[in-house]
XYZ file of C-alpha atoms in Angstrom:
584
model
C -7.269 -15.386 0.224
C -9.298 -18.146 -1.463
C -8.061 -21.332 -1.996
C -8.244 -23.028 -5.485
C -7.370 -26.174 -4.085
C -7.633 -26.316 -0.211
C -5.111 -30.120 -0.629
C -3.401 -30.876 -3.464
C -3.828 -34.786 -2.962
C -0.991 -37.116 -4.613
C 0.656 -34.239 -6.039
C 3.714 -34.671 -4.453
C 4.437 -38.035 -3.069
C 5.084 -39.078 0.669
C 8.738 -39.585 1.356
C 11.948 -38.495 3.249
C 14.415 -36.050 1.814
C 16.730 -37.810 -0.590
C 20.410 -38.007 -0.738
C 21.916 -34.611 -1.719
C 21.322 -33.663 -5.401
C 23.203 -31.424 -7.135
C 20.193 -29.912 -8.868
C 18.896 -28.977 -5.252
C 22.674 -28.624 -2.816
C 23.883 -25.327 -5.441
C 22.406 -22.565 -2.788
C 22.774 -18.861 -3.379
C 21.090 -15.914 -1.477
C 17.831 -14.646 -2.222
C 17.761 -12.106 0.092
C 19.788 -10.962 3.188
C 20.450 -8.362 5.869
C 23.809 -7.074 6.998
C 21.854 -5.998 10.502
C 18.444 -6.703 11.977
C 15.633 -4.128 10.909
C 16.074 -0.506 12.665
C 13.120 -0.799 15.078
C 13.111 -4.465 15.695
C 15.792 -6.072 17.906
C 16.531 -9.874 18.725
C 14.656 -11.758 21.143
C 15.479 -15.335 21.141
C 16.314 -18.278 19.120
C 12.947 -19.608 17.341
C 12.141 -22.935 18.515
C 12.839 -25.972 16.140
C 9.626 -27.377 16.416
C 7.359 -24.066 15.953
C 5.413 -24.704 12.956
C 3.886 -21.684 10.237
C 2.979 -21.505 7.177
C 6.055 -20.507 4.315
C 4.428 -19.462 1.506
C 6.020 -19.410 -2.114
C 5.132 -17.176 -4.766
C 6.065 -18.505 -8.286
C 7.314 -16.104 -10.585
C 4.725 -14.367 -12.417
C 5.326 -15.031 -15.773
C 5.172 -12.497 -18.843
C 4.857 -9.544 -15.966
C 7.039 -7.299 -18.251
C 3.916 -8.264 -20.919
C 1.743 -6.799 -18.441
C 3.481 -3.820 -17.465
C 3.963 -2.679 -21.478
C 0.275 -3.241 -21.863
C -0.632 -0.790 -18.529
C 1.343 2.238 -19.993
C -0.298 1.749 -22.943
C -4.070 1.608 -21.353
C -2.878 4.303 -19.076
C -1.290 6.820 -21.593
C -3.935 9.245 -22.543
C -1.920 9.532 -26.031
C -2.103 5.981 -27.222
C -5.008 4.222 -29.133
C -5.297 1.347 -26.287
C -6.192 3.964 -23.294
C -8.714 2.722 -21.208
C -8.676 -0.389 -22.618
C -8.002 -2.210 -19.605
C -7.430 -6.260 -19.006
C -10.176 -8.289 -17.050
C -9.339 -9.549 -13.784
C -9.086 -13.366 -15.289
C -7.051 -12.034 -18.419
C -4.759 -10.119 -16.389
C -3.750 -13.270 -13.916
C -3.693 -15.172 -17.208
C -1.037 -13.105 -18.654
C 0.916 -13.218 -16.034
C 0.692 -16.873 -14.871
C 3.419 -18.879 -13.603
C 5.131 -20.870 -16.590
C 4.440 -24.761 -16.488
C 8.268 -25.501 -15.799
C 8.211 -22.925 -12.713
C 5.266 -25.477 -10.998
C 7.269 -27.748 -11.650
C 10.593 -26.954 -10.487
C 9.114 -25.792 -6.955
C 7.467 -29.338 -6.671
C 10.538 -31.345 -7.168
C 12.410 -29.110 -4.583
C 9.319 -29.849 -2.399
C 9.126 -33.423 -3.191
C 13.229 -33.727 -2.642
C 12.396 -32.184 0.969
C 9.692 -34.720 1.859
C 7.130 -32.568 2.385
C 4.122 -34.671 2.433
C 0.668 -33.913 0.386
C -1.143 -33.270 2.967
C 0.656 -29.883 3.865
C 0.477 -28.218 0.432
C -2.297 -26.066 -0.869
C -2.067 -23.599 -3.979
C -4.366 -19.969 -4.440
C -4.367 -18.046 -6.701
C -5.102 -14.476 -7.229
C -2.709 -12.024 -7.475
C -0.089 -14.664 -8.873
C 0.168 -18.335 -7.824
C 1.204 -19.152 -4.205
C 2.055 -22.595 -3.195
C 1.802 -22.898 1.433
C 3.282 -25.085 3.028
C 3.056 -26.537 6.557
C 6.406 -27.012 7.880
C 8.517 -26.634 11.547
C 11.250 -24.053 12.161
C 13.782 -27.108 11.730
C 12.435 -27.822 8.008
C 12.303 -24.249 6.683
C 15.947 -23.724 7.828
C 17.334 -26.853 6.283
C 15.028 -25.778 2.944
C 15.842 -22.423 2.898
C 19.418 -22.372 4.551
C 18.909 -19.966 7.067
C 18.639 -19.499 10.644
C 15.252 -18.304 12.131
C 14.739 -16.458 15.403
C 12.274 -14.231 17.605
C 12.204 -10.378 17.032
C 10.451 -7.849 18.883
C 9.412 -4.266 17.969
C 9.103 -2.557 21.135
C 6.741 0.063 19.495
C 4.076 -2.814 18.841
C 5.214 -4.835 21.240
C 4.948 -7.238 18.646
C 6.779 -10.642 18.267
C 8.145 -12.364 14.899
C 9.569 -15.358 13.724
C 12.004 -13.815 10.806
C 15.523 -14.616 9.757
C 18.002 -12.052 8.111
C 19.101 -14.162 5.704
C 17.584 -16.804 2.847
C 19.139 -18.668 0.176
C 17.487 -20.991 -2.159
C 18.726 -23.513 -5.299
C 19.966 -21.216 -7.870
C 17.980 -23.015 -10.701
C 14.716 -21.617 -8.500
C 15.725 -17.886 -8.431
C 14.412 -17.749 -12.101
C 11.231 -19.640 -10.367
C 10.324 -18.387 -7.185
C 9.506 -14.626 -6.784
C 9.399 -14.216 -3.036
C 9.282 -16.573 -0.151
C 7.251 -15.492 2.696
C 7.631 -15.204 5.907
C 11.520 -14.700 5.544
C 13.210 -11.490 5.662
C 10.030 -8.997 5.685
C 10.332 -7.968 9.300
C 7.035 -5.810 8.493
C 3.625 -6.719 10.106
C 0.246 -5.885 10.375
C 0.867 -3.941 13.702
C 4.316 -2.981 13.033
C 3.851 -0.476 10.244
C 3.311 3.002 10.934
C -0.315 4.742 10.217
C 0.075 8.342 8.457
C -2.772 9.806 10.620
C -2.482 11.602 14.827
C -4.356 12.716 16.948
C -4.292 17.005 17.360
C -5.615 19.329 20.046
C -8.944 20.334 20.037
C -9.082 24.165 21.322
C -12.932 25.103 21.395
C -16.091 23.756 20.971
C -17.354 24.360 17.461
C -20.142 24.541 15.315
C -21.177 22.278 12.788
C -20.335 23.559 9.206
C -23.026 23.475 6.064
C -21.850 23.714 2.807
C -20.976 26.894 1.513
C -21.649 28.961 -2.026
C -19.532 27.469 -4.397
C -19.197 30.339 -5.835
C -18.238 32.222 -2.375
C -14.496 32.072 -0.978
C -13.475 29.212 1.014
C -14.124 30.532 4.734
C -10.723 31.222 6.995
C -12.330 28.838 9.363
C -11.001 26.332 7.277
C -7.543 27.071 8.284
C -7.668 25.926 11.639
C -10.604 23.388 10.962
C -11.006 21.240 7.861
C -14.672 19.692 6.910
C -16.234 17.939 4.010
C -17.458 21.534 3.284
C -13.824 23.077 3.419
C -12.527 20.312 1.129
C -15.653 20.542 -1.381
C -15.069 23.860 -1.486
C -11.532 23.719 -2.643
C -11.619 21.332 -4.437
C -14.539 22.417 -7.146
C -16.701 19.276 -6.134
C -19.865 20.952 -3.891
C -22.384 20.890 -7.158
C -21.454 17.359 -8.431
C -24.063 15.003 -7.629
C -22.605 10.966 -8.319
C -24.884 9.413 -10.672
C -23.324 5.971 -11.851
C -23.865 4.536 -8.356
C -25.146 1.029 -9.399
C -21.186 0.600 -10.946
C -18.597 2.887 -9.159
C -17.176 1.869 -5.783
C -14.745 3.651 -3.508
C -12.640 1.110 -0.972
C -10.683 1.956 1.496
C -7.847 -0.616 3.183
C -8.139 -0.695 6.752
C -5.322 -2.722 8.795
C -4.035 -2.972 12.559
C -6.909 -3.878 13.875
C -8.910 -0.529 12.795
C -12.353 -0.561 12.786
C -14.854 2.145 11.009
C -17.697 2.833 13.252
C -21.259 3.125 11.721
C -23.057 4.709 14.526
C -19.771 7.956 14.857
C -20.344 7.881 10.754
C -23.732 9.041 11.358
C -22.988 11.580 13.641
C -20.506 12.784 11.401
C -22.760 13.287 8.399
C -25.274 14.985 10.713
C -22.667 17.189 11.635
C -20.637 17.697 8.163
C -22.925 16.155 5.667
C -27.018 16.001 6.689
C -27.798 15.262 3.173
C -25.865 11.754 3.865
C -27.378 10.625 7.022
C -28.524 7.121 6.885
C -26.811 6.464 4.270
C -23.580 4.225 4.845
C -20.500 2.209 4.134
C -20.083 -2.087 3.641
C -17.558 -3.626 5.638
C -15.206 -6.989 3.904
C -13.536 -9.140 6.356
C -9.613 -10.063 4.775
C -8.037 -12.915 6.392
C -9.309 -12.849 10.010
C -10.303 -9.244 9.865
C -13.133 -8.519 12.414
C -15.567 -5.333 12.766
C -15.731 -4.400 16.086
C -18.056 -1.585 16.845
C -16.962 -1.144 20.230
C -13.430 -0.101 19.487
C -13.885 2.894 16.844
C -10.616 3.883 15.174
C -8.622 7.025 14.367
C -7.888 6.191 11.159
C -10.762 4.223 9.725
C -12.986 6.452 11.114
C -11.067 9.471 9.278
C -10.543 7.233 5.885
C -14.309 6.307 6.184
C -15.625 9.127 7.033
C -13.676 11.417 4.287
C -14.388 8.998 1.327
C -18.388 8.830 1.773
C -18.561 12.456 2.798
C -16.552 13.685 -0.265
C -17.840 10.851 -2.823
C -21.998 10.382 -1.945
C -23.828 8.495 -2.588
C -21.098 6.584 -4.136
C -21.064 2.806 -2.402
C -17.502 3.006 0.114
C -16.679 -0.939 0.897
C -14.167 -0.821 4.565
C -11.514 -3.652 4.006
C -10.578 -4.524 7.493
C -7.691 -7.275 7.124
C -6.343 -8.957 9.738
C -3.519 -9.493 11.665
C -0.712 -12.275 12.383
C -1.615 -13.462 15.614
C 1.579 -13.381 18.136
C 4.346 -15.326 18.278
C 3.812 -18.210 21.396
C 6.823 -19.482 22.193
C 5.486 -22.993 23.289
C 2.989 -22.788 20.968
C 3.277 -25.693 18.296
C 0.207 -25.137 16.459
C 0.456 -23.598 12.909
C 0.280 -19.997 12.922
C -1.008 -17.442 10.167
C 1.751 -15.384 9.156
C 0.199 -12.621 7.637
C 2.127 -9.388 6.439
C 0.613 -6.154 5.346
C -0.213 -5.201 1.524
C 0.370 -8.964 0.003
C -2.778 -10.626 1.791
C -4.821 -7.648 0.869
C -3.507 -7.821 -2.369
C -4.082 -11.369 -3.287
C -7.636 -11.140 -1.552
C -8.305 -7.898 -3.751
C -7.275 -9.860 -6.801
C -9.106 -12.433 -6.505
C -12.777 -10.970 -5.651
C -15.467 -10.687 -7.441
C -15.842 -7.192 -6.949
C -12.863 -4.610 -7.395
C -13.498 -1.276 -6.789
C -12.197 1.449 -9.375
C -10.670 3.647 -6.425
C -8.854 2.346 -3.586
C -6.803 4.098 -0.860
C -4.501 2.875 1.852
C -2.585 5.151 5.098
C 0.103 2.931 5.737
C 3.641 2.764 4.806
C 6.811 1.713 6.434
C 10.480 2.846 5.402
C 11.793 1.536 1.579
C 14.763 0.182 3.583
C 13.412 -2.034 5.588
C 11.329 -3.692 3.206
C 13.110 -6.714 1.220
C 13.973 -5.551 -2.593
C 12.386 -8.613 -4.007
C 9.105 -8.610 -1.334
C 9.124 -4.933 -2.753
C 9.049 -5.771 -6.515
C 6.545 -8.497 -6.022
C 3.981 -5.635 -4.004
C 4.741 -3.264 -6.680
C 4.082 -6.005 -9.344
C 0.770 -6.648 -7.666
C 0.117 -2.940 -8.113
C 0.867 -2.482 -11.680
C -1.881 -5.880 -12.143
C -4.579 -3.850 -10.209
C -4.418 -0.806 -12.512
C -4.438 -3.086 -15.180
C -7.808 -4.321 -14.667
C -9.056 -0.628 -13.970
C -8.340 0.122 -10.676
C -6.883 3.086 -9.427
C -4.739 2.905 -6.147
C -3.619 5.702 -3.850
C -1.480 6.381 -0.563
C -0.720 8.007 1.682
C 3.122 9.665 1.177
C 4.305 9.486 4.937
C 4.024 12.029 7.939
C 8.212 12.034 8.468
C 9.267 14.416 5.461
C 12.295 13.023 3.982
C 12.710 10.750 6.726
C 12.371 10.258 10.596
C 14.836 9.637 13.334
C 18.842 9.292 12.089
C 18.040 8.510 9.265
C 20.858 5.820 9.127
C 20.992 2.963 6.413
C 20.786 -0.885 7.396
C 23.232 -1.943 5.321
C 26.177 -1.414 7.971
C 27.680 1.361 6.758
C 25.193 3.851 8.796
C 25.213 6.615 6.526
C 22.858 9.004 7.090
C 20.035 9.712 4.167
C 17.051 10.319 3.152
C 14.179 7.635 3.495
C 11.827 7.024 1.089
C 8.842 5.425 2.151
C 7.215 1.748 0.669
C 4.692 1.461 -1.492
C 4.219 5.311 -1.460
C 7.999 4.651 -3.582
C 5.786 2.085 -5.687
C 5.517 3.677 -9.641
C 2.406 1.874 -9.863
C 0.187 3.558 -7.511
C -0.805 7.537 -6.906
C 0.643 8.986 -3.694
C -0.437 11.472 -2.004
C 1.412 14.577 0.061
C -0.126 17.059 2.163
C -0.754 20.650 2.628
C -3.009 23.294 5.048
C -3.902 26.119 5.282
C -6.179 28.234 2.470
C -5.827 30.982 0.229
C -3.296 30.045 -0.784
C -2.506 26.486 0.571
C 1.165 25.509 1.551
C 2.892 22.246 2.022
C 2.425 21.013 5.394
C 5.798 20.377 6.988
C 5.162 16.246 7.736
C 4.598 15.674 3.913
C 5.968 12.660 3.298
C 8.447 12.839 -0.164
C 10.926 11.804 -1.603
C 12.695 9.620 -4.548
C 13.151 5.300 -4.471
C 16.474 3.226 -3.880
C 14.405 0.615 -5.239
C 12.334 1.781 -8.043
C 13.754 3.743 -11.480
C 12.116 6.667 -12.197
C 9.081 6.167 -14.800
C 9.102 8.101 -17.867
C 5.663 9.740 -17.219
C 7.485 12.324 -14.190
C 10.737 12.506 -16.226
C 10.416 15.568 -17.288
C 8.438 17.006 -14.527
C 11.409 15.918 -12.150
C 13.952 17.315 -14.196
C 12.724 20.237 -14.330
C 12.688 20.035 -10.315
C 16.073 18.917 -9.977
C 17.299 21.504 -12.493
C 16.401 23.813 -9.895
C 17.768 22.543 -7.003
C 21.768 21.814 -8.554
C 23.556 20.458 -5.563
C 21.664 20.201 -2.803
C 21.519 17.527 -0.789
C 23.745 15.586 -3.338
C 23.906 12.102 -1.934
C 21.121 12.124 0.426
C 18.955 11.332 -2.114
C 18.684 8.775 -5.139
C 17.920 11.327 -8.485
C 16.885 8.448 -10.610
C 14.778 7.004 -8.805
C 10.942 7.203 -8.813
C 9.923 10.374 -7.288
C 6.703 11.424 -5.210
C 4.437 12.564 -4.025
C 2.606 12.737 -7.077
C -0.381 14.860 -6.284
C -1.438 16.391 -2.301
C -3.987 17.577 -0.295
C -4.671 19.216 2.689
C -3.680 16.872 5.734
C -4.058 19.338 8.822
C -7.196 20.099 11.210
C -9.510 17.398 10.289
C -12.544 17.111 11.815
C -13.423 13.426 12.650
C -16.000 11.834 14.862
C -14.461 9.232 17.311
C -16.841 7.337 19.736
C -19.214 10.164 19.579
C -17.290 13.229 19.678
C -15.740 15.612 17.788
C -11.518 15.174 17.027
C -8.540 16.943 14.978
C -6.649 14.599 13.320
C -3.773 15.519 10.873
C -1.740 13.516 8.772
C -1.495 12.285 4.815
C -4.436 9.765 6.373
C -6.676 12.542 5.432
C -4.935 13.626 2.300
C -5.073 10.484 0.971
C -8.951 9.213 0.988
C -9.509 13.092 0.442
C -7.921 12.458 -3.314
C -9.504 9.347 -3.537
C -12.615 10.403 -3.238
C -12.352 13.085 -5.594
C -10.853 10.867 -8.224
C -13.357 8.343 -7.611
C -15.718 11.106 -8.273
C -13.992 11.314 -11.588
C -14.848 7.351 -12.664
C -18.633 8.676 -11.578
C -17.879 10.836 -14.280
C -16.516 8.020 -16.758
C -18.922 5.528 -15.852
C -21.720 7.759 -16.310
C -20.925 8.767 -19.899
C -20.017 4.722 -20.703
C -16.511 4.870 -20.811
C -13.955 2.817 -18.762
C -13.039 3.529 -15.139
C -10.321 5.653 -15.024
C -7.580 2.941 -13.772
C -3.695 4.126 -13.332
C -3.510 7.492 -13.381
C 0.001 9.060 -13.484
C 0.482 9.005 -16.858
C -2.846 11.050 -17.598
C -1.750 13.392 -14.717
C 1.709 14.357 -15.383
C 0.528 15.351 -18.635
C -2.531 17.905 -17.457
C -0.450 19.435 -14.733
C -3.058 22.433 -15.105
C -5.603 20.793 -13.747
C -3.903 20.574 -10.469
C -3.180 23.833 -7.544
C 0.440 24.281 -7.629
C 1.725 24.870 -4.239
C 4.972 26.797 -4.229
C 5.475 27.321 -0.607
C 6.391 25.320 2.843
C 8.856 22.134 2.849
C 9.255 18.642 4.625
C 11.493 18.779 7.471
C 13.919 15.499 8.357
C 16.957 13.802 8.890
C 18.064 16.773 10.329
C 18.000 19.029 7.194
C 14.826 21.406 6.429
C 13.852 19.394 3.271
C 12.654 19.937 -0.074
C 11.022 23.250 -0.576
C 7.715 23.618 -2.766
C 7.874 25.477 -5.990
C 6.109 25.849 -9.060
C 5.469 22.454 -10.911
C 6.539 19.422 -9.423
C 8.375 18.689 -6.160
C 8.996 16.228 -3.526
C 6.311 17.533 -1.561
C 3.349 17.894 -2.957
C 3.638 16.671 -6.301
C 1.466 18.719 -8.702
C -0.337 19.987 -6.138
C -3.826 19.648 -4.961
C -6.837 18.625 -7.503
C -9.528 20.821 -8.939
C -11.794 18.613 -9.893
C -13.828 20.854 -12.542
C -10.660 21.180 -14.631
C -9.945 17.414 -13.941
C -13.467 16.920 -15.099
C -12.837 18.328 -18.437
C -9.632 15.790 -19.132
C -11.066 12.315 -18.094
């Protein structure tokens, strides 16, 4: 993130906390658990004088302004489409009012907390950090904080289940940070695997376009097998000086330049020497000794499907572990909100974006939720389009059980793939035809209403499914995926040799690529980038592969089934990007 101000000097005065005030002693909830996290369990009380940085976001102001104006730009129907805000006009829109600055400093000033440990950023909303001890955020926040561990990271967090603030802030203070987001950088689940490799094969060239998608591509996808579907083989990018194509890397994933090469000479030759830029995000390295699974298939896929189009590799970092006799500050990062606020506040924004990552909806705060989704809706406002990954558990892994102490067994939807604001992104395999692949991740929100633009589409969905599963599943809420690809066999190049790797990983920068093939087209002819694109989507349905067969397995059921139109696992099906071409 970059700092506007590193120190706000003499903003807030020195002092100790004053006698109670009323305006500051009327606490209510913000946010609380009934249980700890599923997959995190207690470890220990969090010592008292363990300091970290709590960071506040002020509420963005005018954010239902901002929303209005994106399903106008986005709406293929209305005069304003494409008309998107600039990056400064957008944060401007949506800036914190005056008295919510100053409400958050007199609570600050009340709790003594002296100059010196205040800064403000900006981008992607207004953040005030503070510097404070285990002992002060409790008594601010009236909670209790303690160590958690995730024995599938092995990773170690200072969380609490429970915050409350004044009640005249909750109209203030959109999210406090870190609280009740158990979520980390290591902690959340990548949508890609590792598969076995049977035989040694040989490298594939691209094929006629006009020919039939080989049956090799069944059991082993390329950027050939994917071109080939997909109508883009003969489409040469031409508006390279202006179109980017990033790709969010986190946990610690690094994209290897030297397996990208052999990759190319393998799967693209016209590529070779040709590569990607790499942006460091809050402590991010790029290690090129320790080549990962799924950078190397995002990276790989993106400049493979989309050159010569620049690819930028986001590699963000991640919170460093908890020491429990450590005193020293300590960066709290979380995943999505630092890339966020580092995206929205750079100089350069690509128009296509695309993230593998998710975690479960329920385990994800409501308001941290709404305030990542928010973030969302501000990047396709400026022009950007953002997709992920929908999830390799179908309708949900494990038991499936709620946290909210009543352990009832449903469906889980997974965050920000539940997000309206952003395209996500099922999978299939196989060829001729292709079917949903049975991890697809898909389902409908707890969290998120349904947006008008898949109304219909869904209805017509639900219409034919009457009453089954009734009450695993929330029917108003925002459905997805919203579009798929295939997500099986992948070819990728990992420290010098070939790999399968399956997953919505590779369905995901595999759309991405396509679509940012689709600003190429845009930016070529002088219009806009193409920015959010559901609502332009959901109303060419034709321009997508319907895929009426397969389902996603989970929580002990056998899923939604594909059929014609929309459905809850691969959306509208898989992009041709000649008929695509003929709509932006």
């Amino acid at each position: 993130m970059l700092w506007s101000v590193a120190i706000v000097v003499g903003l807030i005065p020195f002092g100790i906390a004053k006698p109670l005030s009323r305006r500051w002693n009327d606490a209510a909830v913000k946010h609380s658990w009934v249980e700890i996290p599923r997959g995190w369990e207690y470890h220990s009380s969090a010592p008292a004088d363990h300091k970290f940085s709590l960071r506040i976001a002020l509420k963005q102001d005018n954010i239902d302004a901002l929303i209005a104006n994106l399903w106008e730009t986005s709406d293929p129907s209305h005069p304003k489409y494409g008309q998107h805000l600039t990056p400064a006009d957008a944060e401007a829109l949506v800036a914190p009012h005056p008295d919510s600055r100053e409400a958050v400093n007199a609570w600050l000033e009340y709790h003594g907390i002296p100059a010196e440990n205040i800064a403000y950023s900006t981008g992607g909303g207004e953040w005030v950090t503070i510097r404070v001890s285990v002992a002060e955020a409790e008594r601010m926040l009236d909670t209790k904080y303690n160590v958690y561990h995730h024995p599938a990271s092995n990773e170690k967090v200072v969380r609490a289940l429970s915050y409350s603030l004044p009640r005249e802030l909750h109209s203030h203070v959109d999210v406090i940070t870190p609280t009740t987001y158990f979520g980390t950088m290591r902690s959340m689940r990548a949508t890609s695997f590792i598969q076995p490799l049977e035989k040694e094969e040989t490298p594939q060239n691209d094929f006629d376009s006009n020919a039939a998608v080989p049956s090799s591509c069944n059991s082993a996808v390329t950027i050939s097998c994917l071109r080939g579907l997909y109508n883009t083989t003969n489409y040469v990018p031409t508006a390279t000086s202006v179109n980017k194509l990033g790709v969010a890397g986190y946990l610690g994933e690094f994209a290897n330049r030297a397996d990208l090469q052999t990759f190319f000479k393998n799967f693209r030759p016209d590529a070779v020497g040709s590569n990607f830029s790499t942006v460091l995000v809050n402590g991010g390295l790029d290690n090129q000794n320790e080549p990962g699974v799924e950078a190397n298939l995002d990276i790989q896929y993106t400049t493979g499907i989309s050159f010569p189009t620049p690819n930028i590799y986001y590699s963000t970092g991640g919170s460093p572990p908890f020491i429990s006799d450590d005193s020293t500050p300590t960066n709290t990062n979380e995943p999505y909100l630092d890339w966020l606020n580092f995206i929205l506040n750079s100089t350069t924004i690509p128009q296509t974006i695309t993230t593998s990552y998710g975690d479960d909806e329920q385990t994800v705060p409501q308001d941290y939720a709404v305030k990542v989704c928010n973030l969302f809706a501000q990047l396709g406002s400026i022009g950007t389009t953002a997709f992920f990954s929908s999830g390799d558990e179908g309708v949900g892994a494990g038991d499936c059980l709620t946290n909210d102490g009543t352990d009832r067994k449903i469906f889980q939807p997974a965050f920000p793939a539940s997000c309206p604001f952003v395209t996500t992104v099922g999978g299939t395999t196989r060829t001729a035809p292709e079917v949903a692949v049975s991890f697809s991740g898909g389902g409908f929100s707890r969290y998120f209403a349904q947006p008008s633009y898949q109304s219909s589409a869904v209805a017509t969905f639900l219409s034919s499914l009457g009453t089954t599963f009734s009450g695993l599943y929330n029917a108003t809420g925002r459905a997805y995926p919203d579009v798929s690809a295939q997500a099986n066999n992948f070819r990728v190049i990992i420290g010098g040799t070939v790999n399968s790797v399956g997953g919505t990983s590779a369905s995901s920068p595999t759309v991405a690529a396509i679509f940012s093939l689709l600003n190429d087209v845009r930016l070529a002819a002088n219009k806009p980038s193409l920015g959010f694109v559901n609502p332009l989507i959901y109303s060419h349905p034709s321009a997508f592969n319907d895929i009426v067969s397969g389902s996603n397995p989970g929580c002990g059921t056998n899923g939604f089934t594909a059929r014609a139109g929309w459905d809850p696992v691969t959306g509208l099906g898989t992009p041709d990007f000649a008929k695509l071409k003929l709509i932006v």
